[in-house]
XYZ file of C-alpha atoms in Angstrom:
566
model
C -7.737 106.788 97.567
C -6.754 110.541 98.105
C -6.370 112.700 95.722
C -3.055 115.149 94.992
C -1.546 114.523 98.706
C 0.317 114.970 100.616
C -2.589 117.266 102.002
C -3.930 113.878 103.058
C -1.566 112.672 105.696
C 0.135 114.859 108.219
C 3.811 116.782 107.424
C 6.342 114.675 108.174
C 4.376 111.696 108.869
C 5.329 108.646 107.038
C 2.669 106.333 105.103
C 3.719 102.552 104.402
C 3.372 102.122 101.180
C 1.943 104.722 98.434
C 2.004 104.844 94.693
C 1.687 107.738 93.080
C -0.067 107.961 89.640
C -1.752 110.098 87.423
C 1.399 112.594 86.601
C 3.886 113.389 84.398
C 6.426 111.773 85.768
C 10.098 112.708 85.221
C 12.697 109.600 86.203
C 15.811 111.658 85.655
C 16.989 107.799 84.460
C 18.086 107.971 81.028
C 17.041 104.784 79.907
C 13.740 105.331 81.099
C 13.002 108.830 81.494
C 9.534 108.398 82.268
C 6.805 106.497 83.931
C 3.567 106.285 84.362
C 3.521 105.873 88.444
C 5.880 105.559 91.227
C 5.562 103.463 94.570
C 7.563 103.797 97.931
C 7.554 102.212 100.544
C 8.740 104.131 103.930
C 11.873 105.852 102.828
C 12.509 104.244 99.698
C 11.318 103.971 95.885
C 10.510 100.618 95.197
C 9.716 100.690 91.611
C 8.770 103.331 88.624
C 6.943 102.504 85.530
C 3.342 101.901 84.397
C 0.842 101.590 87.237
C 0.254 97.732 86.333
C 4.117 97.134 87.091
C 4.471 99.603 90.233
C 0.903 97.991 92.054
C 2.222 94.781 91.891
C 5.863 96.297 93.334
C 4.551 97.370 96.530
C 2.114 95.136 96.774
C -1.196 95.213 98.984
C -2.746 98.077 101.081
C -0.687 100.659 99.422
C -2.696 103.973 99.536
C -3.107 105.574 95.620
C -2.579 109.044 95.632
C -4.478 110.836 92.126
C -1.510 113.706 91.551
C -4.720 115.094 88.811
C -2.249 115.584 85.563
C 0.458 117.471 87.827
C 4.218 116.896 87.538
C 6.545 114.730 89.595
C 10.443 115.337 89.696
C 13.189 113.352 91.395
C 14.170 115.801 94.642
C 15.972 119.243 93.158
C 19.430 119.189 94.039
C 21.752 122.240 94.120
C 25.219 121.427 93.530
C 26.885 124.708 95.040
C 24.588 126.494 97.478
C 25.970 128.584 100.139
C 22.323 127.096 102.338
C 23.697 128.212 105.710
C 24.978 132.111 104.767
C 22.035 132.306 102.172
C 20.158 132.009 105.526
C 21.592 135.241 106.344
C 19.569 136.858 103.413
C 16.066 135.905 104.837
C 16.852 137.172 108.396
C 19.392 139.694 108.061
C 19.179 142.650 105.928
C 19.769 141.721 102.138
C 18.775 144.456 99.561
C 17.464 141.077 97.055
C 16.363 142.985 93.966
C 15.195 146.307 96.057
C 17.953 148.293 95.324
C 19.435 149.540 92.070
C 20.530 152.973 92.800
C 22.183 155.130 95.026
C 18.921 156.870 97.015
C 17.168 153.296 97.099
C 20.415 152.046 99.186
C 20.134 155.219 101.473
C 16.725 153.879 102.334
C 17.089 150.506 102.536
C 20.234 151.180 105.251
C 17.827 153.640 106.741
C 15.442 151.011 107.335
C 17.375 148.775 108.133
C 19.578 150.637 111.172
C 15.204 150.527 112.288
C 14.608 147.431 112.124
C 18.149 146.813 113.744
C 18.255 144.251 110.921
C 21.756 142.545 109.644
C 23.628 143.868 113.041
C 26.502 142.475 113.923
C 27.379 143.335 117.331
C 27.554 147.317 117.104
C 28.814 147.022 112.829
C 25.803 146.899 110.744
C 26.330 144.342 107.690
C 24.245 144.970 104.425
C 24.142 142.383 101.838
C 23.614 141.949 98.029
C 24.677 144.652 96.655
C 24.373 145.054 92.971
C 28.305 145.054 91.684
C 27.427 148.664 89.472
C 27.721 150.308 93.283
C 31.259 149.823 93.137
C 31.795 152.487 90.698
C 30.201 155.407 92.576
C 32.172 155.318 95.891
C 32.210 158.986 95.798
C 28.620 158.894 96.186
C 28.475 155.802 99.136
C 31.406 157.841 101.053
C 28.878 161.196 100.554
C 26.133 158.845 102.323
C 28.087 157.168 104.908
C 31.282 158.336 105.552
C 29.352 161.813 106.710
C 26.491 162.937 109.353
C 24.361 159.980 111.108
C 26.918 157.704 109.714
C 30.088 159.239 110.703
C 30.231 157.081 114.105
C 28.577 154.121 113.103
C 30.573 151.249 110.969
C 29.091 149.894 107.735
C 29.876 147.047 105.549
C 28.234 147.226 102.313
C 28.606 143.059 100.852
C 28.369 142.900 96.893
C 26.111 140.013 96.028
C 29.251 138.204 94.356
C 30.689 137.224 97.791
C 33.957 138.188 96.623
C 33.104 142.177 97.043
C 32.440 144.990 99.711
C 33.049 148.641 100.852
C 33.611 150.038 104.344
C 32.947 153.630 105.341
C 35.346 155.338 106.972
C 34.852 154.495 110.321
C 34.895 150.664 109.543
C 37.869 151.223 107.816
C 39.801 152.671 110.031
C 38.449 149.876 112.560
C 40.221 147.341 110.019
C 43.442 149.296 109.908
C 42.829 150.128 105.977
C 44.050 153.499 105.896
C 46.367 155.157 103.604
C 49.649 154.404 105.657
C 48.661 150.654 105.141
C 47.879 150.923 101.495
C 51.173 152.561 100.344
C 53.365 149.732 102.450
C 51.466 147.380 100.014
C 52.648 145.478 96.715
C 51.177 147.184 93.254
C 49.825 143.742 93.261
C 48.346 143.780 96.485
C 47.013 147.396 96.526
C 44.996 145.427 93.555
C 42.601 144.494 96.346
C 41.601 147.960 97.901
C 39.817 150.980 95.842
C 42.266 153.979 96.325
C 42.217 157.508 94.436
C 45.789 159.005 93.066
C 46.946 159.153 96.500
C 46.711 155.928 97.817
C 43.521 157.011 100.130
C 41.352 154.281 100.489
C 37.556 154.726 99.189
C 36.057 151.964 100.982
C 35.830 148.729 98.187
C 37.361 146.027 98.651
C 37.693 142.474 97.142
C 38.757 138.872 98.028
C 41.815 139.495 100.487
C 40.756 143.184 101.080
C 36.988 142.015 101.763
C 38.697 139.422 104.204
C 40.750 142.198 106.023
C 37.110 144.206 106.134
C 35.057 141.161 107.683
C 38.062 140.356 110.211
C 36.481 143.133 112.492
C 33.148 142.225 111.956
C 31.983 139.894 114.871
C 30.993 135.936 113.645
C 27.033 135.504 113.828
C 26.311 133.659 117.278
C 24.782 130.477 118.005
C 21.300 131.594 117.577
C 21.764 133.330 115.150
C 23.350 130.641 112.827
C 20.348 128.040 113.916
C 17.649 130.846 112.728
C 19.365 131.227 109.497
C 19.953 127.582 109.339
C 16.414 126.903 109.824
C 15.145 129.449 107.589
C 17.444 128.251 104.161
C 16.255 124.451 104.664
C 12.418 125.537 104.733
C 13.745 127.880 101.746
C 15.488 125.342 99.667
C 12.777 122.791 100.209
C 10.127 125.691 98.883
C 11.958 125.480 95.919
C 11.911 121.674 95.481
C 15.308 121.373 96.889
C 16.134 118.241 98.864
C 20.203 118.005 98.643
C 22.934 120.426 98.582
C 26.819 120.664 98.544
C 28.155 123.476 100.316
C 31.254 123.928 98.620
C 32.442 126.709 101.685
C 31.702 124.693 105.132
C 33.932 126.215 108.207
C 33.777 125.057 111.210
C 30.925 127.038 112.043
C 29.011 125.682 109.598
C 29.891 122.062 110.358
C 28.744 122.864 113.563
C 25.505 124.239 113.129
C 24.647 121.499 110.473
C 25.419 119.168 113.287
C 22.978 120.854 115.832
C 20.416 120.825 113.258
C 20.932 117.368 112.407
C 21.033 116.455 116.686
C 17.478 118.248 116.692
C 16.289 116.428 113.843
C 15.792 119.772 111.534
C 18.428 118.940 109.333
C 15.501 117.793 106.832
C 17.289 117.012 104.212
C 18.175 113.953 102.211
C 22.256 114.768 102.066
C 24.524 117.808 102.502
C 27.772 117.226 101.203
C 29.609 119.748 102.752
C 33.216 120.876 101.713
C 35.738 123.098 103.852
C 38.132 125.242 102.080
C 41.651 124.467 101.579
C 44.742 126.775 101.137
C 46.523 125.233 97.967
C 49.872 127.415 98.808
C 49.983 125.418 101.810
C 51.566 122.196 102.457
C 49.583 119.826 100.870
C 49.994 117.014 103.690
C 48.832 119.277 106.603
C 45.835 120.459 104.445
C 44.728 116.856 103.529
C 45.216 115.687 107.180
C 42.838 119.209 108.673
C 40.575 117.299 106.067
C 40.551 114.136 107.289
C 40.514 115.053 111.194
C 37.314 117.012 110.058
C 35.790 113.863 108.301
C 36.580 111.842 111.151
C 35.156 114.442 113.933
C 31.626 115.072 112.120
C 31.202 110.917 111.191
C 28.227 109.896 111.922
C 26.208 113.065 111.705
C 22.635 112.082 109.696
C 22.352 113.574 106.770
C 25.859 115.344 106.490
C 29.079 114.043 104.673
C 32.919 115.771 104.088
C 33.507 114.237 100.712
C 35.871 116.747 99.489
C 37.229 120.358 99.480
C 37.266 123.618 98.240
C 39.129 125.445 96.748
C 39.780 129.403 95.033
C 41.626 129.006 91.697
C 41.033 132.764 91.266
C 38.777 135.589 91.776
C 35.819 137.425 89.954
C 35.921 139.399 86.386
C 33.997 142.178 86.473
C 35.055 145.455 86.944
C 36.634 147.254 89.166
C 37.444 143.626 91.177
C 38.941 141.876 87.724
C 40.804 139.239 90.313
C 39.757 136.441 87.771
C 42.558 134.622 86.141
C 42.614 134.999 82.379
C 45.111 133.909 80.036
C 45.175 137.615 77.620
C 45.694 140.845 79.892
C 42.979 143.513 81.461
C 42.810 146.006 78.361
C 42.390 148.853 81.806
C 45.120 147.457 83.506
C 47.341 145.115 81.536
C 47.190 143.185 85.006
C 46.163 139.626 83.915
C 44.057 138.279 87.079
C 45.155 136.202 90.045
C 46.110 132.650 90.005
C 45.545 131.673 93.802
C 48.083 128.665 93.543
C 51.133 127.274 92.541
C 50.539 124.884 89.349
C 52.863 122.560 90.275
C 52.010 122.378 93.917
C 48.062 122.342 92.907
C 48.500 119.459 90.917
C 50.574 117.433 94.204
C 47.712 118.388 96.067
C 44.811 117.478 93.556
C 47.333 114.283 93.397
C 47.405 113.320 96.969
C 43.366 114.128 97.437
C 42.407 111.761 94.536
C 44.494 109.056 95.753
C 43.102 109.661 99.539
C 39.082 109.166 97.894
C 38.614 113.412 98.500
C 36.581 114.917 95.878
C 37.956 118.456 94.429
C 35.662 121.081 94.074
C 37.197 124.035 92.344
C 36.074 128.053 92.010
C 37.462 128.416 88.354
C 36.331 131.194 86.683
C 38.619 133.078 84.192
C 39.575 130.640 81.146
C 43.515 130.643 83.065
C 42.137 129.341 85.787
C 39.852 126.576 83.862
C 42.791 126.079 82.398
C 45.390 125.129 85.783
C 42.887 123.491 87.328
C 41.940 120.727 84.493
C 46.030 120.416 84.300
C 46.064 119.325 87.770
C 42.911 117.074 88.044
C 45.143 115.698 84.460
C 48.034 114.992 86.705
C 46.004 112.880 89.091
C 44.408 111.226 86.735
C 48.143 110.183 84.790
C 49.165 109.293 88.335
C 46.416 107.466 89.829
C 44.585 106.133 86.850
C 40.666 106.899 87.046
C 38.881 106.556 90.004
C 36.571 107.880 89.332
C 36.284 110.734 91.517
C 33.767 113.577 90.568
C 36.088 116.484 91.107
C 34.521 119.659 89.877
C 34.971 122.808 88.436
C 32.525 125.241 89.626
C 31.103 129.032 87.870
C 33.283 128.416 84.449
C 32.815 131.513 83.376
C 34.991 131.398 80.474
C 37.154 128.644 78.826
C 39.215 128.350 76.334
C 37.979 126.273 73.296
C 40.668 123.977 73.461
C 40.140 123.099 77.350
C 36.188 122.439 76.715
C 36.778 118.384 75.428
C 39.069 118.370 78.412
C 35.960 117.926 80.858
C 34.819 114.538 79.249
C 38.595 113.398 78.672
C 39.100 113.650 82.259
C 35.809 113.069 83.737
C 36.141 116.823 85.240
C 32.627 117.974 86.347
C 31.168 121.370 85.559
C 29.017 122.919 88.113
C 27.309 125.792 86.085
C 25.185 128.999 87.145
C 23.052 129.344 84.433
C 21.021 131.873 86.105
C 24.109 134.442 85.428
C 24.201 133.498 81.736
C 22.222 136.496 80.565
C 22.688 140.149 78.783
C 23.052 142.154 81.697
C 24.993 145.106 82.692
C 26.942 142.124 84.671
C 28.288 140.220 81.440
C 28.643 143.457 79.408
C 29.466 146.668 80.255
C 31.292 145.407 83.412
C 33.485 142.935 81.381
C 33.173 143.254 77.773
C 34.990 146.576 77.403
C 38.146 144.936 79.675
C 38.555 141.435 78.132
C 39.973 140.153 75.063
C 37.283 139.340 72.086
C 38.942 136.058 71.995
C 38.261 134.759 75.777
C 34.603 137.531 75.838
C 32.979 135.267 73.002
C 33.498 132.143 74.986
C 31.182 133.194 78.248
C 29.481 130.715 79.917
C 30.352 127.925 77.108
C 27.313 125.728 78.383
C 26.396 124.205 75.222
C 29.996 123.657 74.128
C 30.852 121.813 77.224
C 27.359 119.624 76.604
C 28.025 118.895 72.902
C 31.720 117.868 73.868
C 30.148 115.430 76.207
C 31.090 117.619 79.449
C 28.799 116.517 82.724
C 27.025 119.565 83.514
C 25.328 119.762 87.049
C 23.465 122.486 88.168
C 24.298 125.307 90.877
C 22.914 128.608 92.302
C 25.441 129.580 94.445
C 22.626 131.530 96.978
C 22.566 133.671 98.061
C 24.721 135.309 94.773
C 21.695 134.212 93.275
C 18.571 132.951 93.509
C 18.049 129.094 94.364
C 14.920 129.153 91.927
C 15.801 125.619 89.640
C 12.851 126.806 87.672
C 14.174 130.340 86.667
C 17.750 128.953 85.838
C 17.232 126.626 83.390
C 14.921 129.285 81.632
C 17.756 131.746 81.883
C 19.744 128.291 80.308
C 17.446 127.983 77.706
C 16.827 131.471 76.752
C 20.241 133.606 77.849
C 17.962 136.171 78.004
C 18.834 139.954 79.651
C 17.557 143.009 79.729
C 19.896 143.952 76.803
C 18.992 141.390 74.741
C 20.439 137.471 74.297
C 24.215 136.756 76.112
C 25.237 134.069 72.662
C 22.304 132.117 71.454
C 25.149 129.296 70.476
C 25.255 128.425 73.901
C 21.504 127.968 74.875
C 20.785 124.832 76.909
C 18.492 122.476 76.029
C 16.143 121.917 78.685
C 16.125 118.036 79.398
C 19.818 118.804 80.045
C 18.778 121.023 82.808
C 16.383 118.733 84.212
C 19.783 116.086 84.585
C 21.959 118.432 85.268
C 19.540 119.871 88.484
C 18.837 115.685 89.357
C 21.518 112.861 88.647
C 24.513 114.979 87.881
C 24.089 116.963 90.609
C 24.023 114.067 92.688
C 27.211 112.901 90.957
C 28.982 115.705 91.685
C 28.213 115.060 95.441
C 29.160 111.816 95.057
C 25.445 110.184 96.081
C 23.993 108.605 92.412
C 23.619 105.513 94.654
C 21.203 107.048 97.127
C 19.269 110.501 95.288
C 19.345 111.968 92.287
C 16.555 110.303 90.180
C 13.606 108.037 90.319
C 14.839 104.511 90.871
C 13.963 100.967 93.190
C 15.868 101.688 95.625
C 16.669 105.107 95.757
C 15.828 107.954 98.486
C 11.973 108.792 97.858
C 12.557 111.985 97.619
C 10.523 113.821 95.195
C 9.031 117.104 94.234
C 5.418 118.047 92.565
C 4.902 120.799 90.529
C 2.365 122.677 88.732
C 2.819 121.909 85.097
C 4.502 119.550 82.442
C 8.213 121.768 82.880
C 9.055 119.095 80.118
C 7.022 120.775 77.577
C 5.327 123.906 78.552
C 6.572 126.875 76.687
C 10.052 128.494 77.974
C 8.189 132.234 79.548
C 5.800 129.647 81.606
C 8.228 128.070 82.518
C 9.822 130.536 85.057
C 6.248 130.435 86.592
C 6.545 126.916 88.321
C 4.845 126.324 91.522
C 6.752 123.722 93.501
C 3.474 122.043 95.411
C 5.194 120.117 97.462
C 8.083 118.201 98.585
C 9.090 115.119 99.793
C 12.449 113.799 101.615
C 12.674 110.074 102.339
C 8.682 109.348 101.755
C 8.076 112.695 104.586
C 6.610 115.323 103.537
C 8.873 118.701 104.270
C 7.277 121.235 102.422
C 3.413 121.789 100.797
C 2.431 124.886 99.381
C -0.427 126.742 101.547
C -3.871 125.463 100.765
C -5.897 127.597 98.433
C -7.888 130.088 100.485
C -11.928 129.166 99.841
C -14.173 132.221 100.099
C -17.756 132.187 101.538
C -20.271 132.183 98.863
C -22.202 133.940 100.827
């Protein structure tokens, strides 16, 4: 009999038959939410329920493995991780939570150009910047626009993805100079920081950030297999077994696939989706799609189930590229719609009628809005199949569209972590947005109580892939200025589905993962303490012990250290 495991067999190595008892054991299986003890047998669960039922399951010379009192969770999935770039944050040069002011970013750079950290040929490439930067560009083009960074080009990356700013030097390198600006739209110039005259001050957001990074050399080979390596140990430190990655380029296919050919793509199931222009013809996009499916078949662990897509940008200020259905108050300017409705909804059409999953950045309530219209029109003309297409972020909807979700079986893929009283949610978008679409920010508990599926989503390395912290941001909404709408506070076995089975759903995999089941994947994660029960402030101190992929063990917590007595 050993006791706790899987310290008792080697990582990796895979035991014939084990039941695990003596934990609180989470099924994720609404019908039967919990049981008593678990069996597998190799790669598979072969029954859940009380230890009577599960011996008999799997039968003789099963090893019993005490878990002492701990608690055992179906495998964590993450329903929109960016695994591959988030690599990029452990080995490149990401300022995490290190940097909230000017001087702290002058030092972190400083350390940085040392360490020769988050290079990118001769460009140097810092990431995760807090979005409050973007105000003080006078300040950033004081620090590196002038003296030892005069020569050298620097990208600045806001943590939101959808943000940046270039110094001088990398701006003129991208062409971004005031001769460029002025030839622009009033709606285009929307996407570069100027003063009064047009002169560029280095921000830039979604197609500016895109004309930034288009100097900026691609990571190489090696580099993508470090970072590749480093996110799956990550995610599976934080009980994560399965991801989507809703923004898979070919790189990224391609370095999943070299992981997978060395066998160190140790995961249970990436559903990985490319990104698809919806201004373009909708054929030619469906059939890049398709060629792609058909080119990485057969790859273990990896799927193309769907696509991605940009319904519209980000709110806060100074970006405020979100779609919203009431005006900016600072600029009367009422977001960007990335697509043509009509077209959207031939494409969202033709996808759900070809089996391809739609997975959907829609954050401004417009943009909630176009995008449930569409997935409507496929449903009218199609009937249900059933596809899980997906909304993803939702920052804010309008009340009306929140039954819509259940009508349409329209999943939500939901941040939680964000959902808090933060200089994020307030000061850079309350004093810009309409009371009428502010109130309705991050509607999580209106989208549960109207029957919405809600699956959970970090979208690292925005933010962190910690399950544990999110749902206590879910529960609590708390912020360092105070609670972001106690209405919407999550209930927390919602969170526990929502980060198992509907995650799963949304990847289209219920079959395989996604909760405790004969049958299903053994993958499975051990933690420290009843995350069912304990109080909500312990519960952002969960200790993932280990996990488990397909009855392997890929992760275990270091040993406690034992001190000499003597």
């Amino acid at each position: 009999m050993l006791g706790l495991a899987p310290w008792g067999w080697a990582q990796g190595q895979d035991a014939k038959a084990r039941v695990f008892y003596n934990a609180k054991i989470f099924t994720a299986e609404p019908q039967h939410p919990y049981a008593e003890a678990v069996g597998l047998r190799g790669d598979k669960i072969v029954a859940a329920g009380t230890r009577a039922e599960v011996s008999q399951a799997v039968g003789k010379n099963a090893e019993f493995v005490d878990l002492q009192g701990k608690t055992l969770l179906p495998g964590l999935i993450d329903s929109h991780v960016h695994a591959l770039h988030g690599g990029f944050s452990l080995t490149g040069a990401d300022v995490g939570d290190r940097v909230s002011t000017i001087d702290e970013l002058v030092a972190f750079v400083a350390e940085a150009v040392k360490g020769r950290k988050g290079m990118r040929d001769n460009i140097l490439c810092i990431t995760g910047i807090p979005l409050a930067v973007w105000s003080k560009t006078d300040e950033l083009n004081a620090k590196f626009s002038a003296g030892t960074y005069a020569d050298k080009p620097l990208l600045l990356r806001g943590m939101d993805g959808h943000t940046g700013w270039g110094n001088r030097n990398l701006l003129q390198k991208a062409g971004i100079t005031k001769e460029f600006v002025s030839k622009l739209s009033e709606k285009e110039r929307a996407y570069y920081g100027q003063g009064s005259d047009l002169q560029p001050n280095g921000f830039a957001v979604d197609v500016g950030l895109d004309k930034l990074m288009s100097v900026v050399p691609e990571p190489t080979t090696e580099q993508w297999l470090e970072g590749g390596r480093a996110a799956i140990q990550y995610l599976h430190s934080m009980g994560i077994t399965a991801w989507l990655d809703p923004l898979a380029d070919a790189a990224v296919l391609s370095t999943y696939r070299s992981l997978a050919e060395r066998g160190e793509l140790t995961v249970s199931a990436v559903a990985a989706f490319p990104q698809v222009n919806p201004r373009n013809d909708p054929s030619q996009e469906l059939a890049t799609i398709q060629k792609l499916r058909k080119e990485f078949q057969g790859v273990p662990h990896l799927t193309i189930p769907g696509f991605k897509i940009f319904a519209d940008g980000v709110v806060e200020y100074p970006s405020q590229t979100a779609a919203l259905t009431r005006p900016y108050k600072n600029t009367g300017r009422s977001g960007d719609l990335l697509f043509d409705s009509a077209r959207f909804s031939e494409l969202v059409t033709a996808a759900d009628k070809q089996g391809l999953i739609v997975h959907v950045h829609a954050l401004g309530d417009r943009a909630v809005k176009e995008t449930l219209n569409a997935i409507e029109a496929a449903r009218k003309a199609n009937g249900n199949t059933g596809l899980p297409h997906t909304l993803t972020h939702v920052q804010f909807a309008d009340p009306e569209d929140i039954p819509r979700f259940c009508q349409l079986g329209a999943i939500a893929a939901l941040q939680l972590f964000w959902a808090e009283a933060s200089q994020d949610t307030i000061e850079l978008v309350k004093p810009y947005l309409d009371p009428a679409i502010y109130e309705w920010q991050y509607p999580a508990r209106s989208l549960l109580d109207a029957g919405a599926t809600i699956s959970g989503a970090s979208d690292w390395s925005v933010s962190s892939p910690n399950v544990f912290w999110a749902i206590y941001q879910a529960e609590t909404r708390k912020g360092p200025e105070g609670v972001l709408d106690p209405n919407q506070r999550m209930p927390r076995d919602a969170m526990l589905y929502a980060y198992t089975r509907n995650s799963a759903r949304a990847m289209n995999q219920l079959e395989k993962i996604g909760s405790i089941a004969p049958g299903k994947q053994a993958d499975l994660v051990l933690v420290d303490r009843d995350v069912m029960t304990v109080p909500v402030e312990e519960l952002r101190d969960t200790k993932v012990l280990w996990t488990m992929v397909g009855g392997k063990t890929v992760w275990s917590a270091p040993l406690p250290e034992i001190k000499n007595p003597h």
